[in-house]
CSV table of C-alpha atoms in Angstrom, one decimal:
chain,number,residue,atom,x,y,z
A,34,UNK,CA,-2.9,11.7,-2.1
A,35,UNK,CA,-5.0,8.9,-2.2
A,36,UNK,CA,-4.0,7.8,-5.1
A,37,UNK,CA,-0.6,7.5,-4.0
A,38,UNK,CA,-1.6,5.6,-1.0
A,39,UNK,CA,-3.6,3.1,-3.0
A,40,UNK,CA,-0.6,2.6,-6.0
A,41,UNK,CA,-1.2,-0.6,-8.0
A,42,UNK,CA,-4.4,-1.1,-6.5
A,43,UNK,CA,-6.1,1.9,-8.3
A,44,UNK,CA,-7.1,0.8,-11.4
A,45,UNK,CA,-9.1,3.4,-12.7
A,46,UNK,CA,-5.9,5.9,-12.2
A,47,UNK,CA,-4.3,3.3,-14.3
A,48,UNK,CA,-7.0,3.1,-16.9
A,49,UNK,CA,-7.2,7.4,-17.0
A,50,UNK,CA,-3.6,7.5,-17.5
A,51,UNK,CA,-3.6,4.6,-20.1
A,52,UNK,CA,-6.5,6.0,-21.8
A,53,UNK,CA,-4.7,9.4,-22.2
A,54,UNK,CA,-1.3,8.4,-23.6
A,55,UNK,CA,-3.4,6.0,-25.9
A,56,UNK,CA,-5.3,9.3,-27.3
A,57,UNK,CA,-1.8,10.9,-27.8
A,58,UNK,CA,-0.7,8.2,-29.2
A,59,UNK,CA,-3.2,8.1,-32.1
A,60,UNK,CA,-2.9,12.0,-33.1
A,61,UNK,CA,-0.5,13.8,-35.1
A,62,UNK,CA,2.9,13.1,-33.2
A,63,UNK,CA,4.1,16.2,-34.3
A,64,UNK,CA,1.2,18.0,-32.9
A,65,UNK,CA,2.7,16.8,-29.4
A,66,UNK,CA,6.5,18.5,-29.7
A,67,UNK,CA,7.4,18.4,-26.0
A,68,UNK,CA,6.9,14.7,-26.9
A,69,UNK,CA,8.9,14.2,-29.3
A,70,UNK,CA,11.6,16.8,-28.3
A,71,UNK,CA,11.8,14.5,-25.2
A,72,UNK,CA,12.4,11.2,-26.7
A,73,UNK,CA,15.5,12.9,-28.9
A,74,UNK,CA,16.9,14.3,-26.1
A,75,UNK,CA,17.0,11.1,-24.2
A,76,UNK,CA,18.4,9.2,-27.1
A,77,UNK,CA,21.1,12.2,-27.4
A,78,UNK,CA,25.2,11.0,-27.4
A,79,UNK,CA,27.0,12.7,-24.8
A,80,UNK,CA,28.1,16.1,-25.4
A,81,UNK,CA,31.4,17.2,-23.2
A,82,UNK,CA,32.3,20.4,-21.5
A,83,UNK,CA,34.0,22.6,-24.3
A,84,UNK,CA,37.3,24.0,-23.0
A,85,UNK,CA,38.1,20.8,-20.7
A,86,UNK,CA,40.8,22.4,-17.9
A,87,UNK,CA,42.0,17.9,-17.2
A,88,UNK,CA,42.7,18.0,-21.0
A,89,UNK,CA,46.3,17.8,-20.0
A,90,UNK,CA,46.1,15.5,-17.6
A,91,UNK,CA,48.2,11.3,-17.4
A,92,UNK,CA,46.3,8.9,-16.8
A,93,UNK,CA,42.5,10.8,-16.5
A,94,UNK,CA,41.1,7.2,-15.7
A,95,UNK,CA,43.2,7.3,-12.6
A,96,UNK,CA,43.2,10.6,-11.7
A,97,UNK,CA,39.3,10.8,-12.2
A,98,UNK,CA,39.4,8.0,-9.7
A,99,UNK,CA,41.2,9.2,-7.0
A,100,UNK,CA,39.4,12.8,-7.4
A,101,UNK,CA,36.3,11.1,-6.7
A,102,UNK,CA,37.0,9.0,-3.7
A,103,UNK,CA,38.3,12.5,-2.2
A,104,UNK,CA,34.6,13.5,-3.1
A,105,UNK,CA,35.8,16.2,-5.7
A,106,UNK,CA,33.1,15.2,-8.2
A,107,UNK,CA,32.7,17.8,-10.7
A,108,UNK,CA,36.7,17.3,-11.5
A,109,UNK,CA,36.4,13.5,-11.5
A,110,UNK,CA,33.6,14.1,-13.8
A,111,UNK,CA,36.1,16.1,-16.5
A,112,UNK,CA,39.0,13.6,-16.1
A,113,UNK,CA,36.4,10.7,-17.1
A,114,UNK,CA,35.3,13.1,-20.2
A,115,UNK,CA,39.1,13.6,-21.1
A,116,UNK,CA,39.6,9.9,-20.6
A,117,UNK,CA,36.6,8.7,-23.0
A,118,UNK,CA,37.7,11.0,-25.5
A,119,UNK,CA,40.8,9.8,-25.3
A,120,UNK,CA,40.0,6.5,-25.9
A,121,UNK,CA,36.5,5.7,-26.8
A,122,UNK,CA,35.9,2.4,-26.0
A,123,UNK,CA,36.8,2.7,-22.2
A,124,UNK,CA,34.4,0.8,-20.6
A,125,UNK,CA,35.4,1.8,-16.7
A,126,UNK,CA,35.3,5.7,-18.8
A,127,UNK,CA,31.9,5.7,-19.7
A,128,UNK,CA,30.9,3.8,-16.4
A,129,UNK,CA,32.4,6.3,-14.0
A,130,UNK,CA,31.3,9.0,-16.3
A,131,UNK,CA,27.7,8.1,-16.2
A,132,UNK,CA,27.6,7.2,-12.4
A,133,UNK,CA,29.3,10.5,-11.9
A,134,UNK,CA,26.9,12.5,-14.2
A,135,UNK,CA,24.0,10.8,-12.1
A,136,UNK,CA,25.5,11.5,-9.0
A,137,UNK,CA,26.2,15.1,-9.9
A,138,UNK,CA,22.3,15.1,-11.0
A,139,UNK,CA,22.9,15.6,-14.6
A,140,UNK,CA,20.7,12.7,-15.6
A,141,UNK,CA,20.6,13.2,-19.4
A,142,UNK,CA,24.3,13.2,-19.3
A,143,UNK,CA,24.3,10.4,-17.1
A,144,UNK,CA,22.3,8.3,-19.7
A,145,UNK,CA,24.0,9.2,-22.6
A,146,UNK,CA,27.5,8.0,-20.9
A,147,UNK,CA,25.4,5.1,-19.4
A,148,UNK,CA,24.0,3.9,-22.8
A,149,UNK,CA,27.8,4.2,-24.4
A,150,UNK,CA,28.7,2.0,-21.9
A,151,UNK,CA,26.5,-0.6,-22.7
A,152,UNK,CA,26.8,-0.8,-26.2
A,153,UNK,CA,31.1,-1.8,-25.3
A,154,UNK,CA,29.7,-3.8,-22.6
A,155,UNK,CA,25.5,-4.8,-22.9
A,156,UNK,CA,26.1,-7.2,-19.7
A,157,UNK,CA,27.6,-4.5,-17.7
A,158,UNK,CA,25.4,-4.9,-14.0
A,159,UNK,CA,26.8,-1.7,-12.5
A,160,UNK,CA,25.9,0.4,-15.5
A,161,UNK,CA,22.5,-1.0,-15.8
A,162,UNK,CA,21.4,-0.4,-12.3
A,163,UNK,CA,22.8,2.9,-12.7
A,164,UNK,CA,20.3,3.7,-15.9
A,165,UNK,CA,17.4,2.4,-14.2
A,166,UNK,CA,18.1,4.5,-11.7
A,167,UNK,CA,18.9,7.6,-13.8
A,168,UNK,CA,15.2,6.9,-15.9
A,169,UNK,CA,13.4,7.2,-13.0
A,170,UNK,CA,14.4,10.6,-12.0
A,171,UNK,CA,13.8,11.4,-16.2
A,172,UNK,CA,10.3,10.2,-15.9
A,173,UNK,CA,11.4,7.2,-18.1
A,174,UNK,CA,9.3,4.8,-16.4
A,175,UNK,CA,8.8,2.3,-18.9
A,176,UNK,CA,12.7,3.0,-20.2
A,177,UNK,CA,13.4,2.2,-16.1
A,178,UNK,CA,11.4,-0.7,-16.2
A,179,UNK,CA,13.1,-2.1,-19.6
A,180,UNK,CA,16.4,-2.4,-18.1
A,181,UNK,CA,15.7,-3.4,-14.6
A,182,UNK,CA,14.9,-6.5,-16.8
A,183,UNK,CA,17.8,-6.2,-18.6
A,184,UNK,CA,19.9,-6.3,-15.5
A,185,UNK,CA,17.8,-9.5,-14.4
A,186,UNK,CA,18.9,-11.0,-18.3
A,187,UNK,CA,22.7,-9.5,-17.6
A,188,UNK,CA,23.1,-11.6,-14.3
A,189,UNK,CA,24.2,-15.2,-14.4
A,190,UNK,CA,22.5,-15.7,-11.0
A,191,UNK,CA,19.3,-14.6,-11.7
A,192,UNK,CA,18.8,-14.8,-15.7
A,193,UNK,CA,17.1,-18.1,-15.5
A,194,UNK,CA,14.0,-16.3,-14.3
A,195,UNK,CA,13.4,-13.7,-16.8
A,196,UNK,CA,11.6,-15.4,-20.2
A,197,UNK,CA,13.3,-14.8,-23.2
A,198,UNK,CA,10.5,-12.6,-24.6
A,199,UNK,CA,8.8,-10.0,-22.3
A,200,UNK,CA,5.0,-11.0,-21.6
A,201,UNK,CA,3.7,-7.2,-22.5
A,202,UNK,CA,4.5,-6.2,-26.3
A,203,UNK,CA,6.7,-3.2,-27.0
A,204,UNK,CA,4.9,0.2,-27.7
A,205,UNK,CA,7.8,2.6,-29.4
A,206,UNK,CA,6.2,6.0,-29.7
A,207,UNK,CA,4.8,5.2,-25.5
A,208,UNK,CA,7.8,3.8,-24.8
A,209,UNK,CA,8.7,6.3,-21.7
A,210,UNK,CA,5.1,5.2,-20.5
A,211,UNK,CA,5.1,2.4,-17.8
A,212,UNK,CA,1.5,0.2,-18.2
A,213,UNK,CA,0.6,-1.3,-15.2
A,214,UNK,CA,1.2,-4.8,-16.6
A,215,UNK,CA,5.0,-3.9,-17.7
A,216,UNK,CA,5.5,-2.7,-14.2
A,217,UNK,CA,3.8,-5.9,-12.5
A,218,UNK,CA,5.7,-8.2,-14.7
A,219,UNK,CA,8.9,-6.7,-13.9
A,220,UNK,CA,8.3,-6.9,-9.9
A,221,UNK,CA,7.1,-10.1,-9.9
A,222,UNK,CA,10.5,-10.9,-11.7
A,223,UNK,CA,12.3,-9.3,-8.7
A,224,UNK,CA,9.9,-10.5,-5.9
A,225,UNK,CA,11.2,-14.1,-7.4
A,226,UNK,CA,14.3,-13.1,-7.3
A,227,UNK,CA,14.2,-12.0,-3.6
A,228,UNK,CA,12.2,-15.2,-2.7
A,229,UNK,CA,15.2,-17.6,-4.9
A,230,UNK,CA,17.8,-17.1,-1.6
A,231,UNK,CA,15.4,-16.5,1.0
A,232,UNK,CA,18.5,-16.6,3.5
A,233,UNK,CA,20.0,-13.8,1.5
A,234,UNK,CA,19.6,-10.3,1.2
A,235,UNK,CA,20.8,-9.2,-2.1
A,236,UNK,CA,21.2,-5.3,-1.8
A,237,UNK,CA,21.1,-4.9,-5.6
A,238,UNK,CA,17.5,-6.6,-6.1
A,239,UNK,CA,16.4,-4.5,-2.8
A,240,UNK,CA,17.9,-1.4,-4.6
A,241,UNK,CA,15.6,-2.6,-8.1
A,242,UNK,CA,12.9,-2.8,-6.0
A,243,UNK,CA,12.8,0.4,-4.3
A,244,UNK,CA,13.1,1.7,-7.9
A,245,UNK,CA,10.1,-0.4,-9.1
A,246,UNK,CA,7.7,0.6,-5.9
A,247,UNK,CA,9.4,4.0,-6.3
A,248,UNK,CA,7.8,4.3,-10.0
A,249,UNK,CA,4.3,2.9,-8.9
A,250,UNK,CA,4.4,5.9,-5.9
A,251,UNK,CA,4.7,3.3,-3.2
A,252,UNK,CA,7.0,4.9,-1.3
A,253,UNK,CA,6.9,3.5,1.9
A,254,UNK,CA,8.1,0.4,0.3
A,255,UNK,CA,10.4,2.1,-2.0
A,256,UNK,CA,12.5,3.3,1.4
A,257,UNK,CA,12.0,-0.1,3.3
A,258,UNK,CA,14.0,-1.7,0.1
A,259,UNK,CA,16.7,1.0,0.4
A,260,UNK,CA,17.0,0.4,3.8
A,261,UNK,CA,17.7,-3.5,3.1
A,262,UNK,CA,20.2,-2.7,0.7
A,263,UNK,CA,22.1,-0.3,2.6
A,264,UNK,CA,22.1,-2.5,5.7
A,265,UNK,CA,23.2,-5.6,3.4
């Protein structure tokens, strides 16, 4: 508990966890298989629901729409399957099919669909808050981290303040690890990005910060930024 009331501030919980991954890091991978099971399920394509009852359905795109406004989610999610089978470089598909999968709490699905998404459309803002999201509720912190930047790159109002190379090197084989410094160097980006339009509450920075304190267990600030954004 107090660790989680001190956050950033307790380096030496920082340094232990650092320390550890390191060790893991310098064994036999394949001695760790939860390890590496986990980063091939993460980087998984999307596997659809065999048997899809919307196969026959016009227009699933639409349909899949309309199904979820009404709040009929698991049948939205199907028509988006059927649509992105359909036609595989659907954007708005793989979109509505990730943020549905999330919002349904199937986040392995939802990152799958999420990461189809982006390579049709890399600067695709909706999409990438949406898999920052859905890494933090895999444990992905670093993953999380990676593309709350990308979002920062993605949008034209805010791309000027993200350097072109990230300050903290790449680590592949810890890449769902989140070092302090990654995570530091990532709010700072979005503390600057809050502080750019100081008469302006942008609910989608408030909604990247609550996911950045969210990840360093500060979550009394997590929820204040949540607040902001729902009452932007």
């Amino acid at each position: 508990q107090d660790q989680e009331e001190e956050g950033l501030d307790d380096d030496g919980f920082w340094s232990r966890l650092e320390q550890t991954w390191a060790g893991i890091a310098k064994e036999d991978p394949f001695s760790h298989p939860w390890l590496t099971e986990y980063e091939k399920e993460q980087q998984q394509e999307y596997k659809f629901v065999e048997d899809n009852p919307m196969t026959g359905i016009e227009n699933p795109l639409e349909e899949g729409l309309n199904r979820l406004k009404k709040g009929d989610l698991p049948a939205a999610v199907l028509l988006f399957e059927v649509e992105v089978q359909q036609h595989p470089d659907s954007i708005e598909g793989w979109q509505y099919l990730g943020s549905s999968q999330a919002h349904n709490e199937q986040e392995v699905s939802a990152i799958a669909a999420l990461e189809r998404c982006l390579q049709l459309d890399p600067g695709n803002l909706s999409a990438l808050q949406a898999l920052a999201v859905s890494y933090t509720n895999e444990s992905s912190q670093s993953k999380a981290c990676q593309t709350l930047r990308r979002w920062l790159q993605a949008n034209p109002k805010y791309s000027s303040l993200v350097p072109q190379k990230p300050n903290i090197p790449q680590k592949p084989f810890m890449y769902s690890f989140m070092s302090k410094e990654e995570h530091e160097e990532i709010t700072s980006l979005y503390l600057r990005a809050a502080q750019s339009f100081p008469d302006e509450i942008d609910s989608d920075i408030q909604i990247g910060l609550g996911v950045l304190f969210n990840l360093s267990n500060e979550y009394d600030k997590a929820v204040d930024c949540f607040t902001a954004a729902l009452q932007s």
